[in-house]
């Protein structure tokens, strides 16, 4: 089973004598180590799959691991193995233990749109920036296990005080709705384990071995959760890379790698330094850049893929020239080497930088995908309509109930909902079910009670029809009854309302076409929509150039990478001033470099347009840290330097093109 691993990887898989940290450099096969260790524990060491948990950060990473372990075990005995994200594991724990924390088992999980709505109502319809800022601050408090009371006592400014008071009201509202947000899925298991030793004992007995992926990305809360689960057994393998820690803004802390050494004095550290992805020149550049950071652990990546192409640094006249030259070079390279579009990536520091490259790619009719772009199904207007469909399919869906009953507004306000949620919580039933209980008639005035019943009876009627009648008919009657179009135009600027309504028409048209093609009714179509993320993942298979931020590109690899806009104020970001912030930006540069397998071009602009003014730009300080003998400069020469022209390389290229053209 382990024959395909190198000696260091094999050592990491077989080590079970205590806690282990696997320092896995970029492209060093860390997923292979984790999946082989899972298979090894089950096949060779007799662990029950039920007693092992592998925890990672994304659904994509979890499903890749699941698939690879399945192949290694060839279907033998992987049933019951937990491979999940931190949040999915938190959800699993909370579904079992909700009662201890005063929640019903069917608690709701609110996404950022649901929580933004709560914050908006609590603050009295502020602007979107205030909502995003409050969400970010409260998320930070939850990640560091700071309660509303602690946040208030630590508040130093009036703004911090106001946010801390909002935090307390926000938590009360979530509790009234029997709901949790994304951060609660980690925070509450920690609270549970700290306050209920019997629950902690149950889960420590359940999981006898833990494997944690991307350990450098854990925040305080995730660290505490794994520390508690590992308990005194410390049967734990953590896999991470301090050189790829790029999520400090999300609460992640490289201190957690240091904490491992403090918490587990017997910790064994194994370094994976052989890279299976990139040519040696690319790794030499990556090693040079990252060596300027203070190091927790020294390591040097190496590869036996040969030296590879020289690294190019291109100086563009301006951002339009940069975009044009990158796309032209990409097309010329594709023509010369007969590659696919999907072999290429254009990587940048911030989302706003993609626009000009998108324009140029469209102009040249080059297919492309943008990572981190919002899904069509994440748009507010689509989620509004989906909430009705979810509620018709499952009246116990509390977030769908709240969204549907308040959008469009129909005389049912926050007070009514809070009374309903509070009563549903005491009875441990859904909001929809609570609306029909006779006790609610005494808690609400006659008008509120009547409005509530009108809405719920309407949903019941639609549910009765949705399983029997043609999808298009039921959907048309639903849209007509809720009068969503009129509400959109009453609530938004005309142009915005038109765009949103056009999206709704597209969505309804898509449902009708798909239901007819698949022979599904509206209830069955709702389940199809719930699986839409699986459908969308197919775009990974298309032959298209990838445009991505450096953050979103982590964990990916491409044959040929264009790392663009490497300028002071962009990379490193203008708000990065403190030494630790500059070090994080340098790690971003390192992540960008190590995405490349065969070739890498880094580019920057001499000037950029800001509004109507031209602003001169400085090349990123990280370009100075690249090894001079591995770099070929091109484009506009910097003052005092002669342009570098490699005549031999130019002649070889010309000969190749002539040969291709016959």
mmCIF file with all atom_site columns, C-alpha atoms in Angstrom, residues 143-313:
data_model
loop_
_atom_site.group_PDB
_atom_site.id
_atom_site.type_symbol
_atom_site.label_atom_id
_atom_site.label_alt_id
_atom_site.label_comp_id
_atom_site.label_asym_id
_atom_site.label_entity_id
_atom_site.label_seq_id
_atom_site.pdbx_PDB_ins_code
_atom_site.Cartn_x
_atom_site.Cartn_y
_atom_site.Cartn_z
_atom_site.occupancy
_atom_site.B_iso_or_equiv
_atom_site.pdbx_formal_charge
_atom_site.auth_seq_id
_atom_site.auth_comp_id
_atom_site.auth_asym_id
_atom_site.auth_atom_id
_atom_site.pdbx_PDB_model_num
ATOM 1   C CA . UNK A 1 143 ? -13.425 32.695 16.373  1.00 0.00 ? 143 UNK A CA 1
ATOM 2   C CA . UNK A 1 144 ? -11.477 33.880 19.422  1.00 0.00 ? 144 UNK A CA 1
ATOM 3   C CA . UNK A 1 145 ? -14.218 32.601 21.794  1.00 0.00 ? 145 UNK A CA 1
ATOM 4   C CA . UNK A 1 146 ? -15.088 36.108 22.993  1.00 0.00 ? 146 UNK A CA 1
ATOM 5   C CA . UNK A 1 147 ? -18.626 36.343 24.462  1.00 0.00 ? 147 UNK A CA 1
ATOM 6   C CA . UNK A 1 148 ? -20.836 39.464 24.053  1.00 0.00 ? 148 UNK A CA 1
ATOM 7   C CA . UNK A 1 149 ? -20.142 40.329 27.724  1.00 0.00 ? 149 UNK A CA 1
ATOM 8   C CA . UNK A 1 150 ? -16.362 40.054 27.210  1.00 0.00 ? 150 UNK A CA 1
ATOM 9   C CA . UNK A 1 151 ? -16.565 42.075 23.977  1.00 0.00 ? 151 UNK A CA 1
ATOM 10  C CA . UNK A 1 152 ? -18.372 44.859 25.837  1.00 0.00 ? 152 UNK A CA 1
ATOM 11  C CA . UNK A 1 153 ? -15.843 44.900 28.688  1.00 0.00 ? 153 UNK A CA 1
ATOM 12  C CA . UNK A 1 154 ? -12.937 45.003 26.176  1.00 0.00 ? 154 UNK A CA 1
ATOM 13  C CA . UNK A 1 155 ? -14.496 47.757 23.995  1.00 0.00 ? 155 UNK A CA 1
ATOM 14  C CA . UNK A 1 156 ? -12.281 50.852 23.909  1.00 0.00 ? 156 UNK A CA 1
ATOM 15  C CA . UNK A 1 157 ? -14.137 53.122 21.483  1.00 0.00 ? 157 UNK A CA 1
ATOM 16  C CA . UNK A 1 158 ? -17.779 54.105 21.066  1.00 0.00 ? 158 UNK A CA 1
ATOM 17  C CA . UNK A 1 159 ? -17.928 52.132 17.776  1.00 0.00 ? 159 UNK A CA 1
ATOM 18  C CA . UNK A 1 160 ? -16.625 48.968 19.530  1.00 0.00 ? 160 UNK A CA 1
ATOM 19  C CA . UNK A 1 161 ? -19.176 49.472 22.319  1.00 0.00 ? 161 UNK A CA 1
ATOM 20  C CA . UNK A 1 162 ? -22.034 49.782 19.823  1.00 0.00 ? 162 UNK A CA 1
ATOM 21  C CA . UNK A 1 163 ? -20.865 46.643 17.970  1.00 0.00 ? 163 UNK A CA 1
ATOM 22  C CA . UNK A 1 164 ? -20.582 44.707 21.265  1.00 0.00 ? 164 UNK A CA 1
ATOM 23  C CA . UNK A 1 165 ? -24.165 45.697 22.202  1.00 0.00 ? 165 UNK A CA 1
ATOM 24  C CA . UNK A 1 166 ? -25.284 44.668 18.697  1.00 0.00 ? 166 UNK A CA 1
ATOM 25  C CA . UNK A 1 167 ? -23.461 41.334 19.215  1.00 0.00 ? 167 UNK A CA 1
ATOM 26  C CA . UNK A 1 168 ? -25.542 40.651 22.357  1.00 0.00 ? 168 UNK A CA 1
ATOM 27  C CA . UNK A 1 169 ? -28.846 41.458 20.566  1.00 0.00 ? 169 UNK A CA 1
ATOM 28  C CA . UNK A 1 170 ? -27.767 39.452 17.509  1.00 0.00 ? 170 UNK A CA 1
ATOM 29  C CA . UNK A 1 171 ? -27.094 36.377 19.676  1.00 0.00 ? 171 UNK A CA 1
ATOM 30  C CA . UNK A 1 172 ? -30.471 36.776 21.435  1.00 0.00 ? 172 UNK A CA 1
ATOM 31  C CA . UNK A 1 173 ? -32.207 36.929 18.031  1.00 0.00 ? 173 UNK A CA 1
ATOM 32  C CA . UNK A 1 174 ? -30.416 33.807 16.776  1.00 0.00 ? 174 UNK A CA 1
ATOM 33  C CA . UNK A 1 175 ? -31.362 31.995 19.977  1.00 0.00 ? 175 UNK A CA 1
ATOM 34  C CA . UNK A 1 176 ? -35.011 33.076 19.599  1.00 0.00 ? 176 UNK A CA 1
ATOM 35  C CA . UNK A 1 177 ? -35.007 31.676 16.060  1.00 0.00 ? 177 UNK A CA 1
ATOM 36  C CA . UNK A 1 178 ? -33.376 28.445 17.302  1.00 0.00 ? 178 UNK A CA 1
ATOM 37  C CA . UNK A 1 179 ? -30.656 29.225 14.757  1.00 0.00 ? 179 UNK A CA 1
ATOM 38  C CA . UNK A 1 180 ? -26.856 29.255 14.544  1.00 0.00 ? 180 UNK A CA 1
ATOM 39  C CA . UNK A 1 181 ? -24.522 31.036 12.176  1.00 0.00 ? 181 UNK A CA 1
ATOM 40  C CA . UNK A 1 182 ? -21.435 29.554 10.508  1.00 0.00 ? 182 UNK A CA 1
ATOM 41  C CA . UNK A 1 183 ? -19.056 30.489 13.366  1.00 0.00 ? 183 UNK A CA 1
ATOM 42  C CA . UNK A 1 184 ? -21.371 28.924 15.976  1.00 0.00 ? 184 UNK A CA 1
ATOM 43  C CA . UNK A 1 185 ? -20.774 25.512 14.399  1.00 0.00 ? 185 UNK A CA 1
ATOM 44  C CA . UNK A 1 186 ? -17.226 25.644 15.863  1.00 0.00 ? 186 UNK A CA 1
ATOM 45  C CA . UNK A 1 187 ? -17.775 27.912 18.885  1.00 0.00 ? 187 UNK A CA 1
ATOM 46  C CA . UNK A 1 188 ? -20.679 25.936 20.375  1.00 0.00 ? 188 UNK A CA 1
ATOM 47  C CA . UNK A 1 189 ? -18.970 22.504 20.309  1.00 0.00 ? 189 UNK A CA 1
ATOM 48  C CA . UNK A 1 190 ? -16.071 24.109 22.246  1.00 0.00 ? 190 UNK A CA 1
ATOM 49  C CA . UNK A 1 191 ? -18.579 25.578 24.730  1.00 0.00 ? 191 UNK A CA 1
ATOM 50  C CA . UNK A 1 192 ? -20.291 22.198 24.937  1.00 0.00 ? 192 UNK A CA 1
ATOM 51  C CA . UNK A 1 193 ? -17.030 20.316 25.636  1.00 0.00 ? 193 UNK A CA 1
ATOM 52  C CA . UNK A 1 194 ? -15.916 22.850 28.251  1.00 0.00 ? 194 UNK A CA 1
ATOM 53  C CA . UNK A 1 195 ? -19.234 22.840 30.141  1.00 0.00 ? 195 UNK A CA 1
ATOM 54  C CA . UNK A 1 196 ? -20.363 19.222 29.774  1.00 0.00 ? 196 UNK A CA 1
ATOM 55  C CA . UNK A 1 197 ? -17.526 16.755 30.543  1.00 0.00 ? 197 UNK A CA 1
ATOM 56  C CA . UNK A 1 198 ? -19.813 13.799 29.783  1.00 0.00 ? 198 UNK A CA 1
ATOM 57  C CA . UNK A 1 199 ? -20.329 15.075 26.193  1.00 0.00 ? 199 UNK A CA 1
ATOM 58  C CA . UNK A 1 200 ? -16.565 15.555 25.766  1.00 0.00 ? 200 UNK A CA 1
ATOM 59  C CA . UNK A 1 201 ? -15.958 12.023 27.052  1.00 0.00 ? 201 UNK A CA 1
ATOM 60  C CA . UNK A 1 202 ? -18.493 10.659 24.532  1.00 0.00 ? 202 UNK A CA 1
ATOM 61  C CA . UNK A 1 203 ? -16.744 12.275 21.545  1.00 0.00 ? 203 UNK A CA 1
ATOM 62  C CA . UNK A 1 204 ? -13.222 11.460 22.778  1.00 0.00 ? 204 UNK A CA 1
ATOM 63  C CA . UNK A 1 205 ? -14.293 7.818  23.025  1.00 0.00 ? 205 UNK A CA 1
ATOM 64  C CA . UNK A 1 206 ? -15.840 8.053  19.558  1.00 0.00 ? 206 UNK A CA 1
ATOM 65  C CA . UNK A 1 207 ? -12.737 9.465  17.799  1.00 0.00 ? 207 UNK A CA 1
ATOM 66  C CA . UNK A 1 208 ? -9.577  7.528  18.701  1.00 0.00 ? 208 UNK A CA 1
ATOM 67  C CA . UNK A 1 209 ? -7.472  9.111  15.950  1.00 0.00 ? 209 UNK A CA 1
ATOM 68  C CA . UNK A 1 210 ? -7.583  12.622 14.441  1.00 0.00 ? 210 UNK A CA 1
ATOM 69  C CA . UNK A 1 211 ? -5.951  13.906 11.230  1.00 0.00 ? 211 UNK A CA 1
ATOM 70  C CA . UNK A 1 212 ? -6.122  17.677 10.665  1.00 0.00 ? 212 UNK A CA 1
ATOM 71  C CA . UNK A 1 213 ? -5.341  19.151 7.239   1.00 0.00 ? 213 UNK A CA 1
ATOM 72  C CA . UNK A 1 214 ? -4.132  22.752 6.565   1.00 0.00 ? 214 UNK A CA 1
ATOM 73  C CA . UNK A 1 215 ? -3.277  23.185 10.246  1.00 0.00 ? 215 UNK A CA 1
ATOM 74  C CA . UNK A 1 216 ? -1.771  26.640 9.658   1.00 0.00 ? 216 UNK A CA 1
ATOM 75  C CA . UNK A 1 217 ? -5.285  27.870 8.720   1.00 0.00 ? 217 UNK A CA 1
ATOM 76  C CA . UNK A 1 218 ? -6.894  27.016 12.086  1.00 0.00 ? 218 UNK A CA 1
ATOM 77  C CA . UNK A 1 219 ? -8.175  29.861 14.257  1.00 0.00 ? 219 UNK A CA 1
ATOM 78  C CA . UNK A 1 220 ? -8.232  29.848 18.082  1.00 0.00 ? 220 UNK A CA 1
ATOM 79  C CA . UNK A 1 221 ? -11.648 28.194 18.166  1.00 0.00 ? 221 UNK A CA 1
ATOM 80  C CA . UNK A 1 222 ? -10.721 25.381 15.752  1.00 0.00 ? 222 UNK A CA 1
ATOM 81  C CA . UNK A 1 223 ? -7.460  24.815 17.634  1.00 0.00 ? 223 UNK A CA 1
ATOM 82  C CA . UNK A 1 224 ? -9.374  24.518 20.925  1.00 0.00 ? 224 UNK A CA 1
ATOM 83  C CA . UNK A 1 225 ? -11.895 22.119 19.375  1.00 0.00 ? 225 UNK A CA 1
ATOM 84  C CA . UNK A 1 226 ? -9.178  19.735 18.096  1.00 0.00 ? 226 UNK A CA 1
ATOM 85  C CA . UNK A 1 227 ? -7.212  20.048 21.356  1.00 0.00 ? 227 UNK A CA 1
ATOM 86  C CA . UNK A 1 228 ? -10.302 19.030 23.352  1.00 0.00 ? 228 UNK A CA 1
ATOM 87  C CA . UNK A 1 229 ? -11.169 16.149 20.998  1.00 0.00 ? 229 UNK A CA 1
ATOM 88  C CA . UNK A 1 230 ? -7.591  14.813 21.040  1.00 0.00 ? 230 UNK A CA 1
ATOM 89  C CA . UNK A 1 231 ? -7.640  14.858 24.856  1.00 0.00 ? 231 UNK A CA 1
ATOM 90  C CA . UNK A 1 232 ? -4.979  12.987 26.793  1.00 0.00 ? 232 UNK A CA 1
ATOM 91  C CA . UNK A 1 233 ? -4.599  10.283 24.128  1.00 0.00 ? 233 UNK A CA 1
ATOM 92  C CA . UNK A 1 234 ? -3.114  12.911 21.762  1.00 0.00 ? 234 UNK A CA 1
ATOM 93  C CA . UNK A 1 235 ? -3.609  10.445 18.900  1.00 0.00 ? 235 UNK A CA 1
ATOM 94  C CA . UNK A 1 236 ? -3.203  13.222 16.376  1.00 0.00 ? 236 UNK A CA 1
ATOM 95  C CA . UNK A 1 237 ? -1.515  13.991 13.049  1.00 0.00 ? 237 UNK A CA 1
ATOM 96  C CA . UNK A 1 238 ? -1.566  17.662 12.027  1.00 0.00 ? 238 UNK A CA 1
ATOM 97  C CA . UNK A 1 239 ? -0.519  18.519 8.472   1.00 0.00 ? 239 UNK A CA 1
ATOM 98  C CA . UNK A 1 240 ? 0.391   22.097 7.620   1.00 0.00 ? 240 UNK A CA 1
ATOM 99  C CA . UNK A 1 241 ? 2.854   24.582 6.176   1.00 0.00 ? 241 UNK A CA 1
ATOM 100 C CA . UNK A 1 242 ? 3.749   27.822 7.955   1.00 0.00 ? 242 UNK A CA 1
ATOM 101 C CA . UNK A 1 243 ? 4.932   29.231 4.588   1.00 0.00 ? 243 UNK A CA 1
ATOM 102 C CA . UNK A 1 244 ? 1.370   29.039 3.225   1.00 0.00 ? 244 UNK A CA 1
ATOM 103 C CA . UNK A 1 245 ? -0.394  30.720 6.167   1.00 0.00 ? 245 UNK A CA 1
ATOM 104 C CA . UNK A 1 246 ? -2.388  33.430 4.338   1.00 0.00 ? 246 UNK A CA 1
ATOM 105 C CA . UNK A 1 247 ? -5.604  33.711 6.337   1.00 0.00 ? 247 UNK A CA 1
ATOM 106 C CA . UNK A 1 248 ? -4.735  35.925 9.332   1.00 0.00 ? 248 UNK A CA 1
ATOM 107 C CA . UNK A 1 249 ? -7.551  38.273 8.262   1.00 0.00 ? 249 UNK A CA 1
ATOM 108 C CA . UNK A 1 250 ? -9.938  35.358 8.876   1.00 0.00 ? 250 UNK A CA 1
ATOM 109 C CA . UNK A 1 251 ? -8.595  34.689 12.376  1.00 0.00 ? 251 UNK A CA 1
ATOM 110 C CA . UNK A 1 252 ? -6.101  31.956 11.378  1.00 0.00 ? 252 UNK A CA 1
ATOM 111 C CA . UNK A 1 253 ? -2.891  31.966 13.380  1.00 0.00 ? 253 UNK A CA 1
ATOM 112 C CA . UNK A 1 254 ? 0.531   30.421 12.723  1.00 0.00 ? 254 UNK A CA 1
ATOM 113 C CA . UNK A 1 255 ? 0.842   30.555 16.528  1.00 0.00 ? 255 UNK A CA 1
ATOM 114 C CA . UNK A 1 256 ? -1.194  27.338 16.493  1.00 0.00 ? 256 UNK A CA 1
ATOM 115 C CA . UNK A 1 257 ? 1.806   25.514 14.982  1.00 0.00 ? 257 UNK A CA 1
ATOM 116 C CA . UNK A 1 258 ? 3.895   26.887 17.859  1.00 0.00 ? 258 UNK A CA 1
ATOM 117 C CA . UNK A 1 259 ? 1.126   25.982 20.347  1.00 0.00 ? 259 UNK A CA 1
ATOM 118 C CA . UNK A 1 260 ? 1.352   22.360 19.180  1.00 0.00 ? 260 UNK A CA 1
ATOM 119 C CA . UNK A 1 261 ? 4.951   22.218 20.392  1.00 0.00 ? 261 UNK A CA 1
ATOM 120 C CA . UNK A 1 262 ? 4.000   23.814 23.728  1.00 0.00 ? 262 UNK A CA 1
ATOM 121 C CA . UNK A 1 263 ? 0.912   21.643 24.275  1.00 0.00 ? 263 UNK A CA 1
ATOM 122 C CA . UNK A 1 264 ? 2.582   18.411 23.177  1.00 0.00 ? 264 UNK A CA 1
ATOM 123 C CA . UNK A 1 265 ? 6.214   18.327 24.401  1.00 0.00 ? 265 UNK A CA 1
ATOM 124 C CA . UNK A 1 266 ? 6.668   14.904 22.739  1.00 0.00 ? 266 UNK A CA 1
ATOM 125 C CA . UNK A 1 267 ? 5.528   16.258 19.332  1.00 0.00 ? 267 UNK A CA 1
ATOM 126 C CA . UNK A 1 268 ? 7.400   14.680 16.411  1.00 0.00 ? 268 UNK A CA 1
ATOM 127 C CA . UNK A 1 269 ? 7.995   16.919 13.356  1.00 0.00 ? 269 UNK A CA 1
ATOM 128 C CA . UNK A 1 270 ? 8.462   15.355 9.888   1.00 0.00 ? 270 UNK A CA 1
ATOM 129 C CA . UNK A 1 271 ? 9.219   17.626 6.918   1.00 0.00 ? 271 UNK A CA 1
ATOM 130 C CA . UNK A 1 272 ? 8.035   16.886 3.375   1.00 0.00 ? 272 UNK A CA 1
ATOM 131 C CA . UNK A 1 273 ? 10.403  18.890 1.137   1.00 0.00 ? 273 UNK A CA 1
ATOM 132 C CA . UNK A 1 274 ? 10.309  17.003 -2.165  1.00 0.00 ? 274 UNK A CA 1
ATOM 133 C CA . UNK A 1 275 ? 7.966   18.833 -4.529  1.00 0.00 ? 275 UNK A CA 1
ATOM 134 C CA . UNK A 1 276 ? 6.135   16.823 -7.215  1.00 0.00 ? 276 UNK A CA 1
ATOM 135 C CA . UNK A 1 277 ? 4.621   19.831 -8.987  1.00 0.00 ? 277 UNK A CA 1
ATOM 136 C CA . UNK A 1 278 ? 7.149   22.392 -10.157 1.00 0.00 ? 278 UNK A CA 1
ATOM 137 C CA . UNK A 1 279 ? 10.448  22.710 -12.005 1.00 0.00 ? 279 UNK A CA 1
ATOM 138 C CA . UNK A 1 280 ? 13.537  23.486 -9.904  1.00 0.00 ? 280 UNK A CA 1
ATOM 139 C CA . UNK A 1 281 ? 13.786  27.105 -11.105 1.00 0.00 ? 281 UNK A CA 1
ATOM 140 C CA . UNK A 1 282 ? 10.288  27.857 -9.820  1.00 0.00 ? 282 UNK A CA 1
ATOM 141 C CA . UNK A 1 283 ? 11.160  26.286 -6.454  1.00 0.00 ? 283 UNK A CA 1
ATOM 142 C CA . UNK A 1 284 ? 14.464  28.179 -6.248  1.00 0.00 ? 284 UNK A CA 1
ATOM 143 C CA . UNK A 1 285 ? 12.516  31.428 -6.692  1.00 0.00 ? 285 UNK A CA 1
ATOM 144 C CA . UNK A 1 286 ? 9.939   30.383 -4.082  1.00 0.00 ? 286 UNK A CA 1
ATOM 145 C CA . UNK A 1 287 ? 12.664  29.387 -1.575  1.00 0.00 ? 287 UNK A CA 1
ATOM 146 C CA . UNK A 1 288 ? 14.518  32.697 -2.142  1.00 0.00 ? 288 UNK A CA 1
ATOM 147 C CA . UNK A 1 289 ? 11.424  34.826 -1.533  1.00 0.00 ? 289 UNK A CA 1
ATOM 148 C CA . UNK A 1 290 ? 10.170  32.994 1.559   1.00 0.00 ? 290 UNK A CA 1
ATOM 149 C CA . UNK A 1 291 ? 13.640  32.909 3.158   1.00 0.00 ? 291 UNK A CA 1
ATOM 150 C CA . UNK A 1 292 ? 13.089  36.610 3.966   1.00 0.00 ? 292 UNK A CA 1
ATOM 151 C CA . UNK A 1 293 ? 10.376  35.673 6.496   1.00 0.00 ? 293 UNK A CA 1
ATOM 152 C CA . UNK A 1 294 ? 11.057  34.755 10.105  1.00 0.00 ? 294 UNK A CA 1
ATOM 153 C CA . UNK A 1 295 ? 10.697  30.978 10.200  1.00 0.00 ? 295 UNK A CA 1
ATOM 154 C CA . UNK A 1 296 ? 8.986   28.653 12.633  1.00 0.00 ? 296 UNK A CA 1
ATOM 155 C CA . UNK A 1 297 ? 10.569  25.682 10.847  1.00 0.00 ? 297 UNK A CA 1
ATOM 156 C CA . UNK A 1 298 ? 13.355  25.728 8.249   1.00 0.00 ? 298 UNK A CA 1
ATOM 157 C CA . UNK A 1 299 ? 12.681  23.823 5.046   1.00 0.00 ? 299 UNK A CA 1
ATOM 158 C CA . UNK A 1 300 ? 13.774  23.956 1.395   1.00 0.00 ? 300 UNK A CA 1
ATOM 159 C CA . UNK A 1 301 ? 11.645  22.631 -1.438  1.00 0.00 ? 301 UNK A CA 1
ATOM 160 C CA . UNK A 1 302 ? 13.389  20.637 -4.166  1.00 0.00 ? 302 UNK A CA 1
ATOM 161 C CA . UNK A 1 303 ? 12.266  18.763 -7.261  1.00 0.00 ? 303 UNK A CA 1
ATOM 162 C CA . UNK A 1 304 ? 13.633  16.236 -9.726  1.00 0.00 ? 304 UNK A CA 1
ATOM 163 C CA . UNK A 1 305 ? 11.529  17.709 -12.584 1.00 0.00 ? 305 UNK A CA 1
ATOM 164 C CA . UNK A 1 306 ? 14.607  19.378 -14.109 1.00 0.00 ? 306 UNK A CA 1
ATOM 165 C CA . UNK A 1 307 ? 15.468  23.104 -14.221 1.00 0.00 ? 307 UNK A CA 1
ATOM 166 C CA . UNK A 1 308 ? 12.470  24.162 -16.371 1.00 0.00 ? 308 UNK A CA 1
ATOM 167 C CA . UNK A 1 309 ? 11.932  27.479 -18.178 1.00 0.00 ? 309 UNK A CA 1
ATOM 168 C CA . UNK A 1 310 ? 13.540  30.712 -16.910 1.00 0.00 ? 310 UNK A CA 1
ATOM 169 C CA . UNK A 1 311 ? 11.203  32.884 -14.788 1.00 0.00 ? 311 UNK A CA 1
ATOM 170 C CA . UNK A 1 312 ? 10.085  36.012 -16.669 1.00 0.00 ? 312 UNK A CA 1
ATOM 171 C CA . UNK A 1 313 ? 9.527   39.400 -15.080 1.00 0.00 ? 313 UNK A CA 1
#
